mmCIF file of C-alpha atoms in Angstrom:
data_model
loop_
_atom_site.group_PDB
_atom_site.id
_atom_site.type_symbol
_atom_site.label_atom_id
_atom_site.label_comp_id
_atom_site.label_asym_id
_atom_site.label_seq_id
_atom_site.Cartn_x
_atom_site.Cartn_y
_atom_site.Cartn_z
ATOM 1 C CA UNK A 1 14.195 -16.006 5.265
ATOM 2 C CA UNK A 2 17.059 -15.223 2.754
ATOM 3 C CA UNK A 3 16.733 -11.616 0.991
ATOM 4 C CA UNK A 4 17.143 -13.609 -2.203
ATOM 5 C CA UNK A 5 13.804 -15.424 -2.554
ATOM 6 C CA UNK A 6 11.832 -12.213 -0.533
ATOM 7 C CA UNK A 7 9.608 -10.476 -2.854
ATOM 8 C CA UNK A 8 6.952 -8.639 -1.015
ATOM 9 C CA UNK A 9 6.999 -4.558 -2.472
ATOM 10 C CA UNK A 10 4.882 -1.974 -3.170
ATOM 11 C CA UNK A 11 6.192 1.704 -4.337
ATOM 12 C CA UNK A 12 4.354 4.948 -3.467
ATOM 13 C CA UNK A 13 4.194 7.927 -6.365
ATOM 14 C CA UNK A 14 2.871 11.571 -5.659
ATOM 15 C CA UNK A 15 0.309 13.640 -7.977
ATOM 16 C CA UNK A 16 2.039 15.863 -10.172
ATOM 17 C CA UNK A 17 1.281 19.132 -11.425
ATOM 18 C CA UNK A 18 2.480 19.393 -14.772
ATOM 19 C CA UNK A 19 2.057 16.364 -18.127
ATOM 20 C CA UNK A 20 6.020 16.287 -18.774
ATOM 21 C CA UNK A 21 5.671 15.187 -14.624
ATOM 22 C CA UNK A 22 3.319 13.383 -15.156
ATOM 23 C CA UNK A 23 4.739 11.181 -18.091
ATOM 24 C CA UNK A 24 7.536 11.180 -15.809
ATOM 25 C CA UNK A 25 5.507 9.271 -12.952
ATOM 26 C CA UNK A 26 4.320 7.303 -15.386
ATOM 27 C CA UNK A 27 7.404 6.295 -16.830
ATOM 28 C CA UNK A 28 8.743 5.244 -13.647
ATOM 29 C CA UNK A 29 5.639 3.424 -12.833
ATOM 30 C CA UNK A 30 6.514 1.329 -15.951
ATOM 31 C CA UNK A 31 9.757 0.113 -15.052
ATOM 32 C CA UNK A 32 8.653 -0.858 -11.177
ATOM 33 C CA UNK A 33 5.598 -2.461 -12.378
ATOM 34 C CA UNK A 34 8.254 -5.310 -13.703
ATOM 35 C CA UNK A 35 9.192 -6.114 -10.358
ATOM 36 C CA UNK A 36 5.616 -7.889 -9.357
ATOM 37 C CA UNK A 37 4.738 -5.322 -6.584
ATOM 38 C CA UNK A 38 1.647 -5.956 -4.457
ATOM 39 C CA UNK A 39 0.560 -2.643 -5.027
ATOM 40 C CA UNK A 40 1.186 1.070 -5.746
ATOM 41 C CA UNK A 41 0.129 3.944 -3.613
ATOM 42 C CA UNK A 42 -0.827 7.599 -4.405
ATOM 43 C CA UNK A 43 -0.475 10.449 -2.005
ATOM 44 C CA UNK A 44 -2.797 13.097 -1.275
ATOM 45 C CA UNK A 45 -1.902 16.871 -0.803
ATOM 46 C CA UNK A 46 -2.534 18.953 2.119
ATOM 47 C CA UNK A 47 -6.512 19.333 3.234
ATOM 48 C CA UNK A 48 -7.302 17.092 -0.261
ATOM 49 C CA UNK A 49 -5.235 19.778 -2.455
ATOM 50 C CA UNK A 50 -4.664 16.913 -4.942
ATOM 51 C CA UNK A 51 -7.856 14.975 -4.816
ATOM 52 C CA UNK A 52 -8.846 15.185 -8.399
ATOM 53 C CA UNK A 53 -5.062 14.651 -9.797
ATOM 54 C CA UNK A 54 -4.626 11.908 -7.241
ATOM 55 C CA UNK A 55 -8.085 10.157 -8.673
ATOM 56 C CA UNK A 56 -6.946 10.315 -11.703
ATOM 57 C CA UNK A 57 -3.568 8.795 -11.220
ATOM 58 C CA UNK A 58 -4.562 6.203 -9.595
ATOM 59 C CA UNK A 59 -7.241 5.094 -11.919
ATOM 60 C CA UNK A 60 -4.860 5.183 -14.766
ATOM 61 C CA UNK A 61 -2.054 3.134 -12.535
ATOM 62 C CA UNK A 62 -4.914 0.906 -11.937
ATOM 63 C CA UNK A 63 -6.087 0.197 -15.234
ATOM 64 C CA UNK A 64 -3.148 1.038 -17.773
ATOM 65 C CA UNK A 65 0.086 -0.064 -15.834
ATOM 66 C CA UNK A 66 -2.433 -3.235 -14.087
ATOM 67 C CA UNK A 67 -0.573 -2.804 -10.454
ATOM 68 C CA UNK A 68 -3.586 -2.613 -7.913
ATOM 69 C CA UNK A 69 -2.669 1.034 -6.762
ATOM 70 C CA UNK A 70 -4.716 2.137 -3.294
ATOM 71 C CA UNK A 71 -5.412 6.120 -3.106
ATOM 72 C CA UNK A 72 -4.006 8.015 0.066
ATOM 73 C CA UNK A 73 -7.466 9.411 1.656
ATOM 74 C CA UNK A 74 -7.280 11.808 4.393
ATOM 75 C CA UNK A 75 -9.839 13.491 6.493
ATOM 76 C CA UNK A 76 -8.665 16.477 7.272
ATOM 77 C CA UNK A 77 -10.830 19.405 5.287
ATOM 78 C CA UNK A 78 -13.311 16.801 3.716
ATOM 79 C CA UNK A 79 -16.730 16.268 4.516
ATOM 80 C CA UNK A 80 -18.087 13.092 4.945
ATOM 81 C CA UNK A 81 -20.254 13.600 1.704
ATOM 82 C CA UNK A 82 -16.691 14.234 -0.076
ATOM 83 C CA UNK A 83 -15.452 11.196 1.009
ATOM 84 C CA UNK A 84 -18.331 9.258 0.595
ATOM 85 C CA UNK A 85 -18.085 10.346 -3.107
ATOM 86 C CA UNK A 86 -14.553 8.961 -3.619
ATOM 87 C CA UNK A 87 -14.960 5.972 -1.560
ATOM 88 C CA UNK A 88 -18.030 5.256 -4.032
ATOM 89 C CA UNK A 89 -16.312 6.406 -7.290
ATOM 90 C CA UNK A 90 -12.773 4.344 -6.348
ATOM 91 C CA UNK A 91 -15.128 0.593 -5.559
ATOM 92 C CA UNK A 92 -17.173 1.215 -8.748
ATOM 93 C CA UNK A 93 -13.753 1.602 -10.692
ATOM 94 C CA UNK A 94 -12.589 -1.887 -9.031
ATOM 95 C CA UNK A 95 -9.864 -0.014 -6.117
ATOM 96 C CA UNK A 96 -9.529 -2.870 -3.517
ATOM 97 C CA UNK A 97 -6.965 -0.846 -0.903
ATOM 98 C CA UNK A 98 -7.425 2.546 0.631
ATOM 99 C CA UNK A 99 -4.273 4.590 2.614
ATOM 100 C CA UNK A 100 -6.196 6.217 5.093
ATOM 101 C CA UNK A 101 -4.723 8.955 7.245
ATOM 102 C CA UNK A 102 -5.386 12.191 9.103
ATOM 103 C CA UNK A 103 -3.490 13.878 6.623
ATOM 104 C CA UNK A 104 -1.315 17.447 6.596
ATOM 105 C CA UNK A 105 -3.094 20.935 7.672
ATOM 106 C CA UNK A 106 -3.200 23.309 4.481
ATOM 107 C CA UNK A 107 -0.297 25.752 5.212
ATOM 108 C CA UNK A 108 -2.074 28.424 7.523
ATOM 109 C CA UNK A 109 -4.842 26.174 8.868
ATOM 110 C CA UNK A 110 -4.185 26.352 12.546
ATOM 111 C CA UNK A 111 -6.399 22.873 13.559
ATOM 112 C CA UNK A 112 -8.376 20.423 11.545
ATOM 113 C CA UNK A 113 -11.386 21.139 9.606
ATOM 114 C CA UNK A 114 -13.771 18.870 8.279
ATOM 115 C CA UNK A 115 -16.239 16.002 10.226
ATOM 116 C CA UNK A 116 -13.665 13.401 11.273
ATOM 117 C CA UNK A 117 -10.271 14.606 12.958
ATOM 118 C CA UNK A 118 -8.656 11.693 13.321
ATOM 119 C CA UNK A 119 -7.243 8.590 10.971
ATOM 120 C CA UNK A 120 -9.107 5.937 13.261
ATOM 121 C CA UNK A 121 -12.633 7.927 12.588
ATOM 122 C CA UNK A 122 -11.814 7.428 8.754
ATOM 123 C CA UNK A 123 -11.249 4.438 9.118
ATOM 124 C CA UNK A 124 -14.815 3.487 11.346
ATOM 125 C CA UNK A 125 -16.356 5.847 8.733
ATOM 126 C CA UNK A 126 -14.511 3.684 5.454
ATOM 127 C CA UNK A 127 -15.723 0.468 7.185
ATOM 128 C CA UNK A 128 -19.628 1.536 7.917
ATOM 129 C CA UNK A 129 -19.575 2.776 4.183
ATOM 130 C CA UNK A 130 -17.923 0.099 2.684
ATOM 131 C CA UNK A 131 -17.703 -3.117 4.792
ATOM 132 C CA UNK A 132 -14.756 -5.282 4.359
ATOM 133 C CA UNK A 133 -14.635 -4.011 0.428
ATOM 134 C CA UNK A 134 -11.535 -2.621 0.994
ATOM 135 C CA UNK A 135 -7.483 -3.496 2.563
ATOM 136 C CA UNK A 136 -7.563 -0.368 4.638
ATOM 137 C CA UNK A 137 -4.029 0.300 5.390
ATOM 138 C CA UNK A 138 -3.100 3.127 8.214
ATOM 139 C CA UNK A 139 0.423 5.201 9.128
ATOM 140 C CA UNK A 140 2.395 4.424 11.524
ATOM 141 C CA UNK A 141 5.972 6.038 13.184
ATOM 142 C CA UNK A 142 8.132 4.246 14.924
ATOM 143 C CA UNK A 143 10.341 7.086 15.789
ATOM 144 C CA UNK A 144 6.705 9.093 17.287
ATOM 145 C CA UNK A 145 4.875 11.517 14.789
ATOM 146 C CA UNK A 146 6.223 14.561 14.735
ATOM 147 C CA UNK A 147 3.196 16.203 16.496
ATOM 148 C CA UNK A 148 3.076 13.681 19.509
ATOM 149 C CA UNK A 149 3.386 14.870 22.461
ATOM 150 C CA UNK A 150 6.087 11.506 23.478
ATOM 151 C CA UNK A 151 6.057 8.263 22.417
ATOM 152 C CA UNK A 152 3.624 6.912 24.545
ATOM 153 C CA UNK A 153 0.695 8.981 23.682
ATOM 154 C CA UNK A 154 1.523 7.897 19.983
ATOM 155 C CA UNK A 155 1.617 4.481 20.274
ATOM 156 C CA UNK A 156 -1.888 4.639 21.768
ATOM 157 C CA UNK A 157 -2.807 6.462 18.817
ATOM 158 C CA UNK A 158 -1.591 3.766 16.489
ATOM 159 C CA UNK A 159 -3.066 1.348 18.711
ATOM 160 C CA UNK A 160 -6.372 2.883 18.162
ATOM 161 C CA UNK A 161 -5.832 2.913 14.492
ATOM 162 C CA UNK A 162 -5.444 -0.609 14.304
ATOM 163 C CA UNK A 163 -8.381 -1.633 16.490
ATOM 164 C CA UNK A 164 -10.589 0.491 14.249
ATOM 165 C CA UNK A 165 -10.413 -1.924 11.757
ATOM 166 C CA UNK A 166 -7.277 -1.077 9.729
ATOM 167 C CA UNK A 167 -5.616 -4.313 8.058
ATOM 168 C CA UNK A 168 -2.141 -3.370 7.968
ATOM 169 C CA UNK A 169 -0.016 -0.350 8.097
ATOM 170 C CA UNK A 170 3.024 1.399 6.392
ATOM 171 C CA UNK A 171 5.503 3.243 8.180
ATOM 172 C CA UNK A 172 7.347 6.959 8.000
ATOM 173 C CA UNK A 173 10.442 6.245 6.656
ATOM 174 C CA UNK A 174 13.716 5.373 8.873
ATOM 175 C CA UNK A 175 17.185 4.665 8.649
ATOM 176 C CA UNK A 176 17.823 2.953 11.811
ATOM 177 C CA UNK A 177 15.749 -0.584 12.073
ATOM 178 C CA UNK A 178 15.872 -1.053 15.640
ATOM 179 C CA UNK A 179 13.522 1.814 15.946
ATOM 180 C CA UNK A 180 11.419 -0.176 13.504
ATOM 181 C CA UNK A 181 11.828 -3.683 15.875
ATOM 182 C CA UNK A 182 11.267 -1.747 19.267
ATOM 183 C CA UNK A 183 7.845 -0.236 17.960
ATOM 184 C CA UNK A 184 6.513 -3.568 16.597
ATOM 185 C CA UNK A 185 7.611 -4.851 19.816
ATOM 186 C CA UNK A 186 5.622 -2.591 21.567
ATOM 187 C CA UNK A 187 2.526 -3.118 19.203
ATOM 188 C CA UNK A 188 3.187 -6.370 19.848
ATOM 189 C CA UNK A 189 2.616 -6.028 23.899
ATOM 190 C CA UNK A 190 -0.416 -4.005 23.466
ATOM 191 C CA UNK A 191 -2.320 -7.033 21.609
ATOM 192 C CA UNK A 192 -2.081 -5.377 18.281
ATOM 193 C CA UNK A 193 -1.445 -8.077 15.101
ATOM 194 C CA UNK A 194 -1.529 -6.737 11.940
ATOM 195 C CA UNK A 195 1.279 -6.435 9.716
ATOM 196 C CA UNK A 196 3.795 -3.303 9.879
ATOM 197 C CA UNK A 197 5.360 -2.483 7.040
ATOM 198 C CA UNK A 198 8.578 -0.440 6.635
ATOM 199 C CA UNK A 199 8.514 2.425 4.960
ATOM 200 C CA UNK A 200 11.776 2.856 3.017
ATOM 201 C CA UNK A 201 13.284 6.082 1.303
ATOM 202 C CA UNK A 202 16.478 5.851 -0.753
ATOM 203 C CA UNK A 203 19.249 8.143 -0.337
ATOM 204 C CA UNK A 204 19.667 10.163 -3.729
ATOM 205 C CA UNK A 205 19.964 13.992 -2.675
ATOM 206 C CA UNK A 206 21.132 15.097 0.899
ATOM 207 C CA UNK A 207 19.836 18.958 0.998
ATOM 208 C CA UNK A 208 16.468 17.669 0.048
ATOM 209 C CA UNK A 209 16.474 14.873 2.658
ATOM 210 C CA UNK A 210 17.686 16.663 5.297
ATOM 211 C CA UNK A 211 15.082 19.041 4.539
ATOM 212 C CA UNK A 212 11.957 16.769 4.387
ATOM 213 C CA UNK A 213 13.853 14.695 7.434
ATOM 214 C CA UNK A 214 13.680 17.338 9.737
ATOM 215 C CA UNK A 215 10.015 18.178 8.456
ATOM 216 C CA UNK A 216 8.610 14.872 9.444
ATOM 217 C CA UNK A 217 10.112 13.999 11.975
ATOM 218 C CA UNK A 218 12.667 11.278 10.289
ATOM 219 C CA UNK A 219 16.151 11.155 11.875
ATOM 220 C CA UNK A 220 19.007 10.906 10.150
ATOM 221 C CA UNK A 221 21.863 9.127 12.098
ATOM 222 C CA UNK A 222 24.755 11.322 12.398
ATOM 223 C CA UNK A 223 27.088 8.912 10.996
ATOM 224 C CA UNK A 224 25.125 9.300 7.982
ATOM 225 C CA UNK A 225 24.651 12.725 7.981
ATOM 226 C CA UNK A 226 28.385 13.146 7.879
ATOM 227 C CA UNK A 227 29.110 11.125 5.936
ATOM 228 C CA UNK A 228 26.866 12.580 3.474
ATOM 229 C CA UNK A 229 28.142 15.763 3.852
ATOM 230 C CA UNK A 230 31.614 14.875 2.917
ATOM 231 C CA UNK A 231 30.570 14.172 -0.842
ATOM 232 C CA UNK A 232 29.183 17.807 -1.500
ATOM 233 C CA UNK A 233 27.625 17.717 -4.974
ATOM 234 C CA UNK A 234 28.901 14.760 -5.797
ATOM 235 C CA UNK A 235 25.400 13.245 -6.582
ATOM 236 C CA UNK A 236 27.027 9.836 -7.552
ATOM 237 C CA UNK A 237 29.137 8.807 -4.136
ATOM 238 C CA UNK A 238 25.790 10.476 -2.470
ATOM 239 C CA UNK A 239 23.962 7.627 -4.817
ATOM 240 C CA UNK A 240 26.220 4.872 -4.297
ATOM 241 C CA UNK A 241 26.698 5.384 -0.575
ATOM 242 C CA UNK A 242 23.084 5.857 -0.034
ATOM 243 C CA UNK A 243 22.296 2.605 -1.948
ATOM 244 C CA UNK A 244 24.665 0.708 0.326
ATOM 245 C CA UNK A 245 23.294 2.139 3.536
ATOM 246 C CA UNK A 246 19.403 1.470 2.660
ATOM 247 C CA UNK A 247 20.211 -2.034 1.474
ATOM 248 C CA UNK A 248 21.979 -3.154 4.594
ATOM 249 C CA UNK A 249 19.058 -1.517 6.658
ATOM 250 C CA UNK A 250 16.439 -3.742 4.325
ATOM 251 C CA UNK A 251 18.325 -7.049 5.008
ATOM 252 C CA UNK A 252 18.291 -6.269 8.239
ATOM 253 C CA UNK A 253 14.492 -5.700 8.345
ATOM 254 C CA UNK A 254 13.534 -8.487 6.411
ATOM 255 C CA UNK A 255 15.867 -10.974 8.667
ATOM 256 C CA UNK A 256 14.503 -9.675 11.332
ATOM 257 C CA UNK A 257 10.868 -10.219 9.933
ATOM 258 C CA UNK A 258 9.118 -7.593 8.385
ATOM 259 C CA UNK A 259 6.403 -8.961 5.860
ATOM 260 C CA UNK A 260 7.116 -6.546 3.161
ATOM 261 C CA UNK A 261 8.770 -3.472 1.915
ATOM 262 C CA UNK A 262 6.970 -0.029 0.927
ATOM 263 C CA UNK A 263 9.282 2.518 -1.082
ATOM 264 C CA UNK A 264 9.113 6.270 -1.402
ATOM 265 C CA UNK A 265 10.108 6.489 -5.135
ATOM 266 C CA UNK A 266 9.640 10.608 -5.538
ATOM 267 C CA UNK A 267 8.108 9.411 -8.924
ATOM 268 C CA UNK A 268 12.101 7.725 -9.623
ATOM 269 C CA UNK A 269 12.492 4.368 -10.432
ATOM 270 C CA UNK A 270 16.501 3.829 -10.287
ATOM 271 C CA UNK A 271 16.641 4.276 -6.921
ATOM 272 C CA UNK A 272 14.477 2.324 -5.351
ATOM 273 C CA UNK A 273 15.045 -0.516 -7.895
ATOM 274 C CA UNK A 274 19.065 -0.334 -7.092
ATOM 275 C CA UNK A 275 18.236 -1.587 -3.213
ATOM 276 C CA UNK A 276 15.293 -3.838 -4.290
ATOM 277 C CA UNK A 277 17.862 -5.444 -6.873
ATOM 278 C CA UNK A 278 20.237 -5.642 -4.750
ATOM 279 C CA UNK A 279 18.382 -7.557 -2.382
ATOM 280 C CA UNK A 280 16.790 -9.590 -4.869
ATOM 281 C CA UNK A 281 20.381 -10.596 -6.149
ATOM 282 C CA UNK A 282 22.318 -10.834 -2.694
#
């Protein structure tokens, strides 16, 4: 498959605190909705920190902007009654795809809380509650989550995921794609079908990446790192450069066969669009 006639996206937005944010999101969510995506996805703060602003924003993607967005839902610090709530509210208002995931412990929560402790009991519990109502799409980390003990253990984690009725999943993001081929590789071996998509985070700020990198576990090739660090504040070389680097990674992804792409906007639309363009054009 050429890059040039490969047009399966979706773009993920966070829940913002303030309206100018928020107007912000929005904005950008204009803009990306003119690319056809599959779908937009919301993310969901800490132990459900976000659940009502995250409702909200995806009802209004939903039903203003009229890009099927799917809600992150986590378990961790909900009770089943919460959840059931949601999962009710989001089918009576149409939502066809769920993100379901442990999710992050509250700062100062030493373990989980709440009835279900792991993403493949949400996803038993969406599917008793719901049926096949919704796409349920899960996480996945081809370089281990950052919490796994080794890789091993973590693939057998995803590999539970998937057999607990997820449809497809979305990966952490990456910048080297033979991580990506080795772990669908090893799905692959383990009997596991579904469709993995890559996760893919442009390159617009290095402090900040760096930062979040380290945080989840996301490695940053050296190379790259250095090369990085050589432009100092010069936010348009970082731009530029970073645009290059995620577009060769995405044509080499999609040649190699991944069935779509999922992009970390941080509420931006430029950068994303730059490496979707550019693959849409070369």
């Amino acid at each position: 498959m050429t890059t040039q006639n490969y047009s399966r996206v979706s773009f993920e937005f966070f829940p913002t605190k303030t309206d100018a944010g928020h107007e912000k999101l929005m904005a950008a969510a204009d803009v990306l909705a003119q690319e056809n995506p599959e779908f937009f996805s919301v993310t969901y703060g800490a132990g459900g920190s976000t659940r009502d602003r995250t409702r909200n924003t995806v009802l209004q993607l939903d039903q203003e902007v009229k890009v099927p967005t799917a809600p992150h839902l986590s378990c961790v610090g909900d009770s089943k009654d919460d959840l059931r709530t949601l999962l009710n509210e989001y089918r009576e208002a149409g939502i066809k795809r769920i993100v379901a995931l442990r999710g992050d412990l509250p700062s100062g929560m030493g373990q989980a809380s709440g009835e279900l402790r792991y993403a493949n009991e949400l996803v038993e519990f969406i599917r008793q509650e719901t049926g096949d109502h919704f796409t349920i799409e899960v996480a996945a980390y081809p370089e281990a989550h950052p919490q796994a003990r080794h890789f091993d253990a973590d693939l057998e984690h995803f590999v539970r995921k998937a057999r607990s009725g997820a449809d497809s999943a979305i990966t952490q993001y990456f910048f080297n794609a033979d991580c990506y081929f080795y772990f669908v590789e090893r799905v692959r071996k383990a009997g596991v079908e579904i469709p993995i998509i890559p996760g893919i985070m442009p390159i617009t700020n290095y402090s900040k990446l760096a930062r979040f990198s380290d945080a989840c576990g996301a490695e940053i090739p050296r190379w790259i790192r250095k090369q990085l660090e050589s432009y100092g504040d010069d936010s348009a070389s970082i731009a530029a450069f970073g645009t290059d680097v995620v577009t060769e990674m995405c044509q080499q992804l999609i040649k190699g066969g991944a069935p779509a792409l999922h992009f970390y906007t941080l509420n931006q639309a430029e950068p994303s669009l730059a490496v979707w363009r550019n693959l849409r054009t070369g």
